[in-house]
Amino acid sequence: MSGSRVLVLNSGSSSVKYQLIDMRGGSRLAVGLVERIGEGGGSRVKHTPADGESREWTGPVPDHDAALKAMAAELDRDGLGLDSPELAAIGHRVVHGGLRFTEPTVIDDAVLAEIERLIPVAPLHNPANLTGIRTAQSLRPDLPQVAVFDTAFHTTMPESAARYAIDVETADAHRIRRYGFHGTSHAYVSRETARLLGRAPEDVNVIVLHLGNGASASAVRGGRCVDTSMGLTPLEGLVMGTRSGDMDPAVIFHLMRVGGMSADEIDTLLNKRSGLTGLCGDNDMREIRRRVDAGDERAALAFDIYIHRLKKYIGAYYAVLGRVDAVAFTAGVGENSAPVREAALAGLEGLGLAVDSGLNAVRGDAARLISPADARVAVAVVPTDEEMEIATQSYALVNEECNPLLT
Ligand code: ADP
């Protein structure tokens, strides 16, 4: 039997986030971040061991290779080096797995080639994920590397939810369909919600609202995703920190033909300068609430648009599921913003949905119920933990692979 530690890597275009997790007991041994990679001397490394002070420094980290070497050096200082026999696997967050990857997958050359083939549908994310994987492979070529895909949980969506109503040949030629994202979080939170209710995931229907800077909703029937709000890319669906979410696609033609904007300019507008930022100049829900409370009308309108969209998705997924056992709020806004949770469910008592304002106001790190005791539908706050989910899935997979009795 190999070791019990898993290193989780989330490689973005200019940052690498990592956590070293001991699966015996599920404790985090170290967490860290290398950001502003390739930005001259201005890169920043922050490393926090479980039983010590955080260490932070700025300096040149020119590329991902240097970033992972900086991470390895920090881990070494705590006696947690990558050469340790305790390390069982490296688990990588990979954003786009297309239709092929429905499960976590041990990475080999064919898997790398497929992730590369998906770059046209995930041009921002998959190249960075690939760089992280290749660099990690060069540091520990002997170790299993596992890809855990953001899209995997959503591959159970029926065609009726996954297809856009456009010409089928054109859609298929360009692999245009709804893939969904944040799947690791939706999987974890829907399972944890069932656990909170003391029921098996197979028996529970949940609407999961992952409200972070990026935001998505999903309808989960008996542990399987049947619909989600993000689509071909993370742009579809809810109003987000900087993304528009749903919109008439003709807005894009109008901006091109009448507004004289290029495709790249519109891409930036809709992904980076829209959503809450576009509506009121702020994307942080704390700041927006502060402004609303101070009587700021633009912030109030932004909040109302955000809530209106959220409520529409809750209603839609209620109809998709038919029977709903729980609504679960998660991620930065969902876990922390009592006003968002209250406003999103206000007026939905007819659907059996209500929030107990006393319970809603209590802050906490643990999964908890915030609906009244006699509510027909449970409303829960469930902190997400994508890194733990990636570690759990990676560890289960490598143990399965080396234990034929389990397969
Ligand atoms: P992501 O992983 O998508 O970057 P997070 O899930 O960390 O985002 O969520 C970040 C967002 O959470 C912030 O932009 C902010 O709007 C919101 N947030 C964080 N803390 C609070 C809080 N105490 N109250 C309200 N909103 C919060």
CSV table of C-alpha atoms and ligand atoms in Angstrom, one decimal:
chain,number,residue,atom,x,y,z
A,1,MET,CA,0.0,0.0,0.0
A,2,SER,CA,1.4,3.4,-1.0
A,3,GLY,CA,1.2,6.6,1.0
A,4,SER,CA,-1.9,8.4,2.2
A,5,ARG,CA,-1.2,12.0,1.0
A,6,VAL,CA,-2.6,13.7,-2.1
A,7,LEU,CA,-1.3,16.9,-3.5
A,8,VAL,CA,-4.1,18.9,-5.1
A,9,LEU,CA,-3.1,21.4,-7.9
A,10,ASN,CA,-5.3,24.0,-9.4
A,11,SER,CA,-3.3,25.6,-12.2
A,12,GLY,CA,-4.6,28.8,-13.8
A,13,SER,CA,-3.0,30.9,-16.5
A,14,SER,CA,-1.0,33.0,-14.0
A,15,SER,CA,-1.5,31.2,-10.7
A,16,VAL,CA,-1.2,27.8,-9.0
A,17,LYS,CA,-3.2,27.0,-5.9
A,18,TYR,CA,-2.2,23.9,-4.0
A,19,GLN,CA,-3.2,21.8,-1.0
A,20,LEU,CA,-1.4,18.8,0.5
A,21,ILE,CA,-4.1,16.6,2.2
A,22,ASP,CA,-3.6,13.5,4.3
A,23,MET,CA,-6.4,11.2,3.5
A,24,ARG,CA,-6.0,9.4,6.8
A,25,GLY,CA,-8.3,11.6,8.8
A,26,GLY,CA,-8.7,14.2,6.0
A,27,SER,CA,-6.4,16.8,7.5
A,28,ARG,CA,-4.7,19.6,5.4
A,29,LEU,CA,-1.0,19.5,5.9
A,30,ALA,CA,-0.3,22.7,3.9
A,31,VAL,CA,-2.1,25.1,1.6
A,32,GLY,CA,-0.5,27.6,-0.7
A,33,LEU,CA,-0.7,29.9,-3.7
A,34,VAL,CA,1.7,31.1,-6.3
A,35,GLU,CA,0.3,34.1,-8.2
A,36,ARG,CA,1.2,36.6,-10.8
A,37,ILE,CA,3.4,34.0,-12.5
A,38,GLY,CA,5.5,35.5,-15.3
A,39,GLU,CA,5.0,39.0,-14.1
A,40,GLY,CA,8.7,39.9,-13.6
A,41,GLY,CA,9.8,40.3,-10.0
A,42,GLY,CA,6.2,40.8,-8.9
A,43,SER,CA,5.1,37.2,-8.4
A,44,ARG,CA,3.9,36.3,-5.0
A,45,VAL,CA,4.1,33.0,-3.0
A,46,LYS,CA,2.1,32.3,0.1
A,47,HIS,CA,2.5,29.0,1.9
A,48,THR,CA,0.8,28.0,5.1
A,49,PRO,CA,1.7,24.7,6.9
A,50,ALA,CA,-0.9,23.2,9.2
A,51,ASP,CA,1.1,23.5,12.3
A,52,GLY,CA,3.1,26.8,11.6
A,53,GLU,CA,3.0,30.4,10.6
A,54,SER,CA,2.3,31.5,7.0
A,55,ARG,CA,5.3,32.4,4.9
A,56,GLU,CA,5.0,34.9,2.1
A,57,TRP,CA,7.4,36.3,-0.4
A,58,THR,CA,7.5,38.2,-3.6
A,59,GLY,CA,10.1,37.7,-6.4
A,60,PRO,CA,10.5,36.4,-9.9
A,61,VAL,CA,8.5,33.2,-10.8
A,62,PRO,CA,8.8,33.2,-14.6
A,63,ASP,CA,6.7,30.2,-15.4
A,64,HIS,CA,4.7,27.2,-14.1
A,65,ASP,CA,7.9,25.1,-13.8
A,66,ALA,CA,9.4,27.7,-11.5
A,67,ALA,CA,6.0,28.0,-9.6
A,68,LEU,CA,5.9,24.3,-8.9
A,69,LYS,CA,9.5,24.3,-7.9
A,70,ALA,CA,8.8,27.2,-5.5
A,71,MET,CA,5.9,25.1,-4.1
A,72,ALA,CA,8.1,22.1,-3.7
A,73,ALA,CA,10.8,24.1,-1.9
A,74,GLU,CA,8.2,25.4,0.6
A,75,LEU,CA,6.8,21.9,1.2
A,76,ASP,CA,10.4,20.7,1.7
A,77,ARG,CA,11.0,23.3,4.4
A,78,ASP,CA,8.1,21.7,6.4
A,79,GLY,CA,9.4,18.1,5.8
A,80,LEU,CA,6.6,17.5,3.4
A,81,GLY,CA,8.7,17.3,0.2
A,82,LEU,CA,7.4,15.9,-3.1
A,83,ASP,CA,9.9,13.0,-2.9
A,84,SER,CA,8.1,11.6,0.2
A,85,PRO,CA,6.9,8.0,-0.1
A,86,GLU,CA,3.8,9.2,1.8
A,87,LEU,CA,2.6,11.0,-1.4
A,88,ALA,CA,0.1,8.7,-3.1
A,89,ALA,CA,-1.0,10.9,-6.0
A,90,ILE,CA,-1.3,14.4,-7.5
A,91,GLY,CA,-4.9,15.4,-8.2
A,92,HIS,CA,-5.3,18.1,-10.8
A,93,ARG,CA,-8.4,20.3,-11.3
A,94,VAL,CA,-9.1,20.2,-15.1
A,95,VAL,CA,-11.8,22.6,-16.2
A,96,HIS,CA,-13.1,21.0,-19.4
A,97,GLY,CA,-13.4,17.3,-19.9
A,98,GLY,CA,-15.9,17.4,-22.8
A,99,LEU,CA,-18.2,14.4,-23.0
A,100,ARG,CA,-15.4,11.8,-22.9
A,101,PHE,CA,-14.4,12.2,-19.2
A,102,THR,CA,-17.3,11.3,-16.9
A,103,GLU,CA,-15.1,10.2,-14.0
A,104,PRO,CA,-11.7,11.2,-12.5
A,105,THR,CA,-9.1,9.7,-14.7
A,106,VAL,CA,-5.4,8.7,-14.3
A,107,ILE,CA,-3.5,10.8,-16.7
A,108,ASP,CA,-1.5,9.2,-19.6
A,109,ASP,CA,-0.5,10.4,-23.0
A,110,ALA,CA,-4.0,9.7,-24.5
A,111,VAL,CA,-5.7,11.7,-21.7
A,112,LEU,CA,-3.3,14.6,-22.2
A,113,ALA,CA,-4.0,14.5,-25.9
A,114,GLU,CA,-7.8,14.6,-25.3
A,115,ILE,CA,-7.5,17.6,-22.8
A,116,GLU,CA,-5.5,19.3,-25.5
A,117,ARG,CA,-8.1,18.5,-28.2
A,118,LEU,CA,-10.7,20.3,-25.9
A,119,ILE,CA,-8.7,23.6,-25.9
A,120,PRO,CA,-11.0,25.2,-28.6
A,121,VAL,CA,-14.0,25.0,-26.1
A,122,ALA,CA,-11.9,26.0,-23.1
A,123,PRO,CA,-9.2,28.3,-24.4
A,124,LEU,CA,-8.5,30.1,-21.1
A,125,HIS,CA,-8.4,27.1,-18.8
A,126,ASN,CA,-7.3,23.9,-20.4
A,127,PRO,CA,-3.9,25.1,-21.6
A,128,ALA,CA,-3.0,26.2,-18.0
A,129,ASN,CA,-4.3,22.9,-16.6
A,130,LEU,CA,-2.1,21.1,-19.1
A,131,THR,CA,1.0,23.1,-18.2
A,132,GLY,CA,0.4,22.3,-14.5
A,133,ILE,CA,0.1,18.5,-15.3
A,134,ARG,CA,3.2,18.4,-17.5
A,135,THR,CA,5.2,20.3,-14.9
A,136,ALA,CA,4.0,18.0,-12.1
A,137,GLN,CA,4.8,14.9,-14.2
A,138,SER,CA,8.4,16.2,-14.7
A,139,LEU,CA,8.8,16.6,-10.9
A,140,ARG,CA,7.5,13.1,-10.0
A,141,PRO,CA,7.3,11.0,-13.2
A,142,ASP,CA,6.7,7.8,-11.1
A,143,LEU,CA,3.6,9.1,-9.3
A,144,PRO,CA,0.0,8.7,-10.5
A,145,GLN,CA,-1.4,12.0,-11.7
A,146,VAL,CA,-5.2,12.2,-11.7
A,147,ALA,CA,-7.4,14.6,-13.6
A,148,VAL,CA,-10.7,15.6,-11.9
A,149,PHE,CA,-12.9,17.5,-14.4
A,150,ASP,CA,-15.2,20.4,-13.6
A,151,THR,CA,-17.6,19.1,-16.3
A,152,ALA,CA,-17.7,15.5,-15.2
A,153,PHE,CA,-20.6,15.7,-12.8
A,154,HIS,CA,-22.8,17.3,-15.5
A,155,THR,CA,-22.3,14.5,-18.1
A,156,THR,CA,-25.4,12.8,-16.7
A,157,MET,CA,-27.6,15.7,-18.0
A,158,PRO,CA,-30.2,14.4,-20.5
A,159,GLU,CA,-29.9,15.6,-24.1
A,160,SER,CA,-33.0,17.7,-23.6
A,161,ALA,CA,-31.1,19.8,-21.1
A,162,ALA,CA,-27.6,19.6,-22.7
A,163,ARG,CA,-28.5,20.6,-26.3
A,164,TYR,CA,-29.1,24.1,-27.6
A,165,ALA,CA,-31.9,24.4,-30.0
A,166,ILE,CA,-29.7,25.1,-33.0
A,167,ASP,CA,-29.0,23.2,-36.2
A,168,VAL,CA,-27.8,19.8,-35.0
A,169,GLU,CA,-25.0,19.3,-37.7
A,170,THR,CA,-23.5,22.7,-37.0
A,171,ALA,CA,-23.6,22.1,-33.2
A,172,ASP,CA,-22.0,18.7,-33.5
A,173,ALA,CA,-19.3,19.8,-36.0
A,174,HIS,CA,-18.2,22.4,-33.4
A,175,ARG,CA,-19.0,20.3,-30.2
A,176,ILE,CA,-21.5,23.0,-29.2
A,177,ARG,CA,-23.6,21.9,-26.3
A,178,ARG,CA,-24.1,22.6,-22.6
A,179,TYR,CA,-21.3,21.1,-20.6
A,180,GLY,CA,-21.7,23.0,-17.2
A,181,PHE,CA,-18.9,23.8,-14.8
A,182,HIS,CA,-18.2,23.9,-11.0
A,183,GLY,CA,-19.1,20.2,-11.1
A,184,THR,CA,-16.8,19.1,-8.4
A,185,SER,CA,-18.5,21.6,-6.1
A,186,HIS,CA,-22.0,20.6,-7.1
A,187,ALA,CA,-21.2,16.9,-6.6
A,188,TYR,CA,-19.7,17.6,-3.1
A,189,VAL,CA,-22.4,19.9,-1.9
A,190,SER,CA,-25.3,17.7,-3.1
A,191,ARG,CA,-23.8,14.7,-1.3
A,192,GLU,CA,-23.1,16.8,1.8
A,193,THR,CA,-26.7,18.1,1.8
A,194,ALA,CA,-28.0,14.5,1.8
A,195,ARG,CA,-25.7,13.7,4.6
A,196,LEU,CA,-27.0,16.7,6.6
A,197,LEU,CA,-30.5,15.5,6.1
A,198,GLY,CA,-29.5,12.0,7.2
A,199,ARG,CA,-30.5,10.5,3.9
A,200,ALA,CA,-28.8,8.6,1.1
A,201,PRO,CA,-27.9,10.8,-1.9
A,202,GLU,CA,-29.9,8.4,-4.2
A,203,ASP,CA,-33.1,9.4,-2.3
A,204,VAL,CA,-32.7,13.1,-2.3
A,205,ASN,CA,-33.4,15.8,-4.9
A,206,VAL,CA,-31.4,19.0,-4.4
A,207,ILE,CA,-31.1,22.4,-6.1
A,208,VAL,CA,-27.5,23.5,-5.5
A,209,LEU,CA,-26.7,27.2,-5.8
A,210,HIS,CA,-22.9,27.7,-6.1
A,211,LEU,CA,-22.7,31.5,-5.7
A,212,GLY,CA,-19.0,32.7,-5.8
A,213,ASN,CA,-17.5,35.2,-8.1
A,214,GLY,CA,-18.5,32.7,-10.8
A,215,ALA,CA,-21.9,31.4,-10.1
A,216,SER,CA,-24.0,28.4,-11.2
A,217,ALA,CA,-27.1,26.5,-10.2
A,218,SER,CA,-27.8,22.8,-10.7
A,219,ALA,CA,-30.7,20.4,-10.4
A,220,VAL,CA,-29.6,17.1,-8.8
A,221,ARG,CA,-31.9,14.1,-8.8
A,222,GLY,CA,-30.9,11.2,-6.6
A,223,GLY,CA,-27.2,12.2,-6.8
A,224,ARG,CA,-27.1,12.8,-10.6
A,225,CYS,CA,-27.1,16.1,-12.3
A,226,VAL,CA,-30.1,16.7,-14.6
A,227,ASP,CA,-29.6,20.3,-15.4
A,228,THR,CA,-27.1,23.1,-14.7
A,229,SER,CA,-27.0,26.8,-15.5
A,230,MET,CA,-23.6,27.2,-17.2
A,231,GLY,CA,-23.3,26.0,-20.8
A,232,LEU,CA,-20.7,25.7,-23.5
A,233,THR,CA,-18.6,28.1,-21.4
A,234,PRO,CA,-19.1,29.5,-17.8
A,235,LEU,CA,-20.8,32.6,-19.3
A,236,GLU,CA,-24.4,31.2,-19.3
A,237,GLY,CA,-26.9,31.4,-16.5
A,238,LEU,CA,-26.8,33.4,-13.3
A,239,VAL,CA,-25.6,37.0,-12.9
A,240,MET,CA,-22.0,36.7,-11.7
A,241,GLY,CA,-19.3,39.0,-10.3
A,242,THR,CA,-18.1,40.0,-13.8
A,243,ARG,CA,-20.1,37.8,-16.2
A,244,SER,CA,-23.5,38.7,-17.7
A,245,GLY,CA,-25.1,35.2,-17.5
A,246,ASP,CA,-28.2,34.7,-19.7
A,247,MET,CA,-28.8,37.2,-22.5
A,248,ASP,CA,-30.4,37.3,-25.9
A,249,PRO,CA,-27.5,36.2,-28.2
A,250,ALA,CA,-28.6,38.9,-30.6
A,251,VAL,CA,-27.1,41.5,-28.2
A,252,ILE,CA,-23.7,40.2,-29.6
A,253,PHE,CA,-24.7,40.8,-33.3
A,254,HIS,CA,-26.0,44.2,-32.3
A,255,LEU,CA,-22.7,45.2,-30.6
A,256,MET,CA,-20.8,44.0,-33.7
A,257,ARG,CA,-23.0,45.6,-36.3
A,258,VAL,CA,-24.1,48.7,-34.6
A,259,GLY,CA,-21.6,49.1,-31.8
A,260,GLY,CA,-18.6,48.3,-34.0
A,261,MET,CA,-17.1,46.0,-31.5
A,262,SER,CA,-14.9,43.0,-32.3
A,263,ALA,CA,-15.6,39.4,-31.1
A,264,ASP,CA,-12.7,39.7,-28.6
A,265,GLU,CA,-14.0,43.0,-27.3
A,266,ILE,CA,-17.4,41.6,-26.7
A,267,ASP,CA,-15.9,38.5,-25.1
A,268,THR,CA,-14.1,40.8,-22.6
A,269,LEU,CA,-17.2,42.9,-22.1
A,270,LEU,CA,-19.4,39.9,-21.2
A,271,ASN,CA,-16.9,38.0,-19.2
A,272,LYS,CA,-15.0,40.7,-17.4
A,273,ARG,CA,-17.0,43.9,-17.4
A,274,SER,CA,-20.6,42.7,-16.9
A,275,GLY,CA,-22.5,41.1,-14.1
A,276,LEU,CA,-22.4,42.9,-10.8
A,277,THR,CA,-19.3,44.8,-11.9
A,278,GLY,CA,-21.0,46.1,-15.0
A,279,LEU,CA,-24.2,47.0,-13.3
A,280,CYS,CA,-22.8,48.9,-10.3
A,281,GLY,CA,-19.0,48.9,-10.4
A,282,ASP,CA,-18.5,46.4,-7.6
A,283,ASN,CA,-18.4,42.6,-7.7
A,284,ASP,CA,-18.0,42.0,-3.9
A,285,MET,CA,-21.4,41.2,-2.4
A,286,ARG,CA,-20.3,42.7,1.0
A,287,GLU,CA,-19.6,46.0,-0.6
A,288,ILE,CA,-22.8,45.9,-2.7
A,289,ARG,CA,-24.9,45.3,0.5
A,290,ARG,CA,-23.1,48.1,2.3
A,291,ARG,CA,-24.0,50.4,-0.6
A,292,VAL,CA,-27.6,49.2,-0.7
A,293,ASP,CA,-27.9,49.8,3.0
A,294,ALA,CA,-26.5,53.3,2.5
A,295,GLY,CA,-29.3,54.0,-0.1
A,296,ASP,CA,-27.2,53.6,-3.3
A,297,GLU,CA,-29.7,53.0,-6.1
A,298,ARG,CA,-27.3,51.5,-8.6
A,299,ALA,CA,-26.2,48.9,-6.1
A,300,ALA,CA,-29.8,48.2,-5.2
A,301,LEU,CA,-30.7,47.6,-8.8
A,302,ALA,CA,-27.7,45.3,-9.3
A,303,PHE,CA,-28.7,43.3,-6.2
A,304,ASP,CA,-32.3,43.1,-7.5
A,305,ILE,CA,-31.2,41.9,-11.0
A,306,TYR,CA,-28.9,39.3,-9.3
A,307,ILE,CA,-31.8,38.0,-7.1
A,308,HIS,CA,-34.4,38.0,-9.9
A,309,ARG,CA,-32.2,35.7,-12.0
A,310,LEU,CA,-31.5,33.5,-9.1
A,311,LYS,CA,-35.1,33.1,-8.2
A,312,LYS,CA,-35.9,32.3,-11.9
A,313,TYR,CA,-33.4,29.4,-11.8
A,314,ILE,CA,-34.8,28.1,-8.4
A,315,GLY,CA,-38.3,28.1,-9.9
A,316,ALA,CA,-37.1,26.4,-13.1
A,317,TYR,CA,-35.2,23.7,-11.3
A,318,TYR,CA,-38.1,23.1,-9.0
A,319,ALA,CA,-40.1,22.4,-12.1
A,320,VAL,CA,-37.4,20.2,-13.7
A,321,LEU,CA,-37.1,18.1,-10.5
A,322,GLY,CA,-40.8,17.9,-9.7
A,323,ARG,CA,-40.0,17.1,-6.1
A,324,VAL,CA,-37.4,19.1,-4.2
A,325,ASP,CA,-36.0,17.9,-0.8
A,326,ALA,CA,-33.5,20.7,-0.3
A,327,VAL,CA,-32.0,23.9,-1.7
A,328,ALA,CA,-28.3,24.3,-0.8
A,329,PHE,CA,-26.4,27.5,-0.8
A,330,THR,CA,-22.6,27.4,-1.2
A,331,ALA,CA,-19.4,29.3,-2.2
A,332,GLY,CA,-18.4,32.8,-1.1
A,333,VAL,CA,-21.8,34.6,-1.5
A,334,GLY,CA,-23.9,31.5,-0.8
A,335,GLU,CA,-22.1,30.6,2.4
A,336,ASN,CA,-21.8,34.2,3.8
A,337,SER,CA,-24.5,36.4,2.5
A,338,ALA,CA,-27.7,36.1,4.6
A,339,PRO,CA,-29.4,38.9,2.6
A,340,VAL,CA,-28.9,37.0,-0.7
A,341,ARG,CA,-30.3,33.8,0.8
A,342,GLU,CA,-33.3,35.5,2.3
A,343,ALA,CA,-34.1,37.6,-0.8
A,344,ALA,CA,-33.7,34.6,-3.2
A,345,LEU,CA,-36.4,32.6,-1.4
A,346,ALA,CA,-38.7,35.4,-0.4
A,347,GLY,CA,-42.2,34.8,-1.7
A,348,LEU,CA,-41.6,31.2,-2.4
A,349,GLU,CA,-43.5,29.9,0.6
A,350,GLY,CA,-46.1,28.4,-1.8
A,351,LEU,CA,-43.4,26.1,-3.0
A,352,GLY,CA,-42.6,25.0,0.6
A,353,LEU,CA,-39.5,27.2,0.6
A,354,ALA,CA,-38.7,29.4,3.6
A,355,VAL,CA,-35.8,30.8,5.5
A,356,ASP,CA,-35.8,31.1,9.3
A,357,SER,CA,-34.3,34.6,9.8
A,358,GLY,CA,-32.8,33.7,13.1
A,359,LEU,CA,-31.0,30.7,11.8
A,360,ASN,CA,-30.1,32.5,8.6
A,361,ALA,CA,-28.3,35.2,10.5
A,362,VAL,CA,-26.0,32.8,12.4
A,363,ARG,CA,-22.5,32.6,10.9
A,364,GLY,CA,-20.6,29.4,10.9
A,365,ASP,CA,-18.2,27.1,9.0
A,366,ALA,CA,-20.2,23.9,9.3
A,367,ALA,CA,-23.0,22.7,7.0
A,368,ARG,CA,-26.3,23.8,8.6
A,369,LEU,CA,-30.1,24.1,8.0
A,370,ILE,CA,-31.6,27.5,7.9
A,371,SER,CA,-35.3,26.6,7.1
A,372,PRO,CA,-38.0,26.5,9.8
A,373,ALA,CA,-38.3,23.1,11.6
A,374,ASP,CA,-41.6,22.3,9.9
A,375,ALA,CA,-40.6,23.4,6.3
A,376,ARG,CA,-41.6,21.2,3.5
A,377,VAL,CA,-38.2,21.8,1.7
A,378,ALA,CA,-35.0,22.0,3.7
A,379,VAL,CA,-32.8,25.0,3.0
A,380,ALA,CA,-29.2,24.5,3.8
A,381,VAL,CA,-25.9,26.4,3.9
A,382,VAL,CA,-23.1,23.9,2.9
A,383,PRO,CA,-19.6,25.1,2.6
A,384,THR,CA,-18.0,23.7,-0.5
A,385,ASP,CA,-14.6,22.0,-0.5
A,386,GLU,CA,-13.4,21.4,-4.0
A,387,GLU,CA,-9.9,20.5,-3.0
A,388,MET,CA,-11.0,17.8,-0.6
A,389,GLU,CA,-13.3,16.4,-3.2
A,390,ILE,CA,-10.5,16.3,-5.8
A,391,ALA,CA,-8.2,14.6,-3.2
A,392,THR,CA,-10.9,12.1,-2.2
A,393,GLN,CA,-11.7,11.2,-5.9
A,394,SER,CA,-8.0,11.0,-6.8
A,395,TYR,CA,-7.1,8.8,-3.7
A,396,ALA,CA,-10.1,6.5,-4.3
A,397,LEU,CA,-9.0,6.0,-7.9
A,398,VAL,CA,-5.3,5.2,-7.3
A,399,ASN,CA,-6.3,2.8,-4.5
A,400,GLU,CA,-8.8,1.1,-6.8
A,401,GLU,CA,-6.1,0.9,-9.5
A,402,CYS,CA,-3.6,-0.8,-7.2
A,403,ASN,CA,-6.2,-3.1,-5.6
A,404,PRO,CA,-7.8,-5.2,-8.3
A,405,LEU,CA,-10.3,-6.6,-5.8
A,406,LEU,CA,-11.9,-3.1,-5.6
A,407,THR,CA,-12.5,-2.7,-9.3
B,1,ADP,P1,-14.4,32.2,-6.6
B,1,ADP,O1,-13.9,30.9,-6.1
B,1,ADP,O2,-15.5,32.1,-7.7
B,1,ADP,O3,-13.4,33.2,-6.9
B,1,ADP,P2,-15.6,32.6,-4.0
B,1,ADP,O4,-16.5,31.4,-3.8
B,1,ADP,O5,-14.4,32.6,-3.1
B,1,ADP,O6,-15.3,32.9,-5.5
B,1,ADP,O7,-16.5,33.8,-3.7
B,1,ADP,C1,-16.0,35.1,-3.7
B,1,ADP,C2,-17.1,36.1,-3.5
B,1,ADP,O8,-17.8,35.8,-2.3
B,1,ADP,C3,-16.7,37.5,-3.3
B,1,ADP,O9,-16.5,38.2,-4.6
B,1,ADP,C4,-17.8,38.1,-2.5
B,1,ADP,O10,-18.8,38.7,-3.4
B,1,ADP,C5,-18.4,37.0,-1.8
B,1,ADP,N1,-18.2,37.0,-0.3
B,1,ADP,C6,-17.1,36.6,0.4
B,1,ADP,N2,-17.3,36.8,1.7
B,1,ADP,C7,-18.5,37.4,1.9
B,1,ADP,C8,-19.3,37.8,3.0
B,1,ADP,N3,-18.8,37.7,4.2
B,1,ADP,N4,-20.5,38.3,2.7
B,1,ADP,C9,-21.0,38.4,1.5
B,1,ADP,N5,-20.3,38.0,0.4
B,1,ADP,C10,-19.1,37.5,0.6
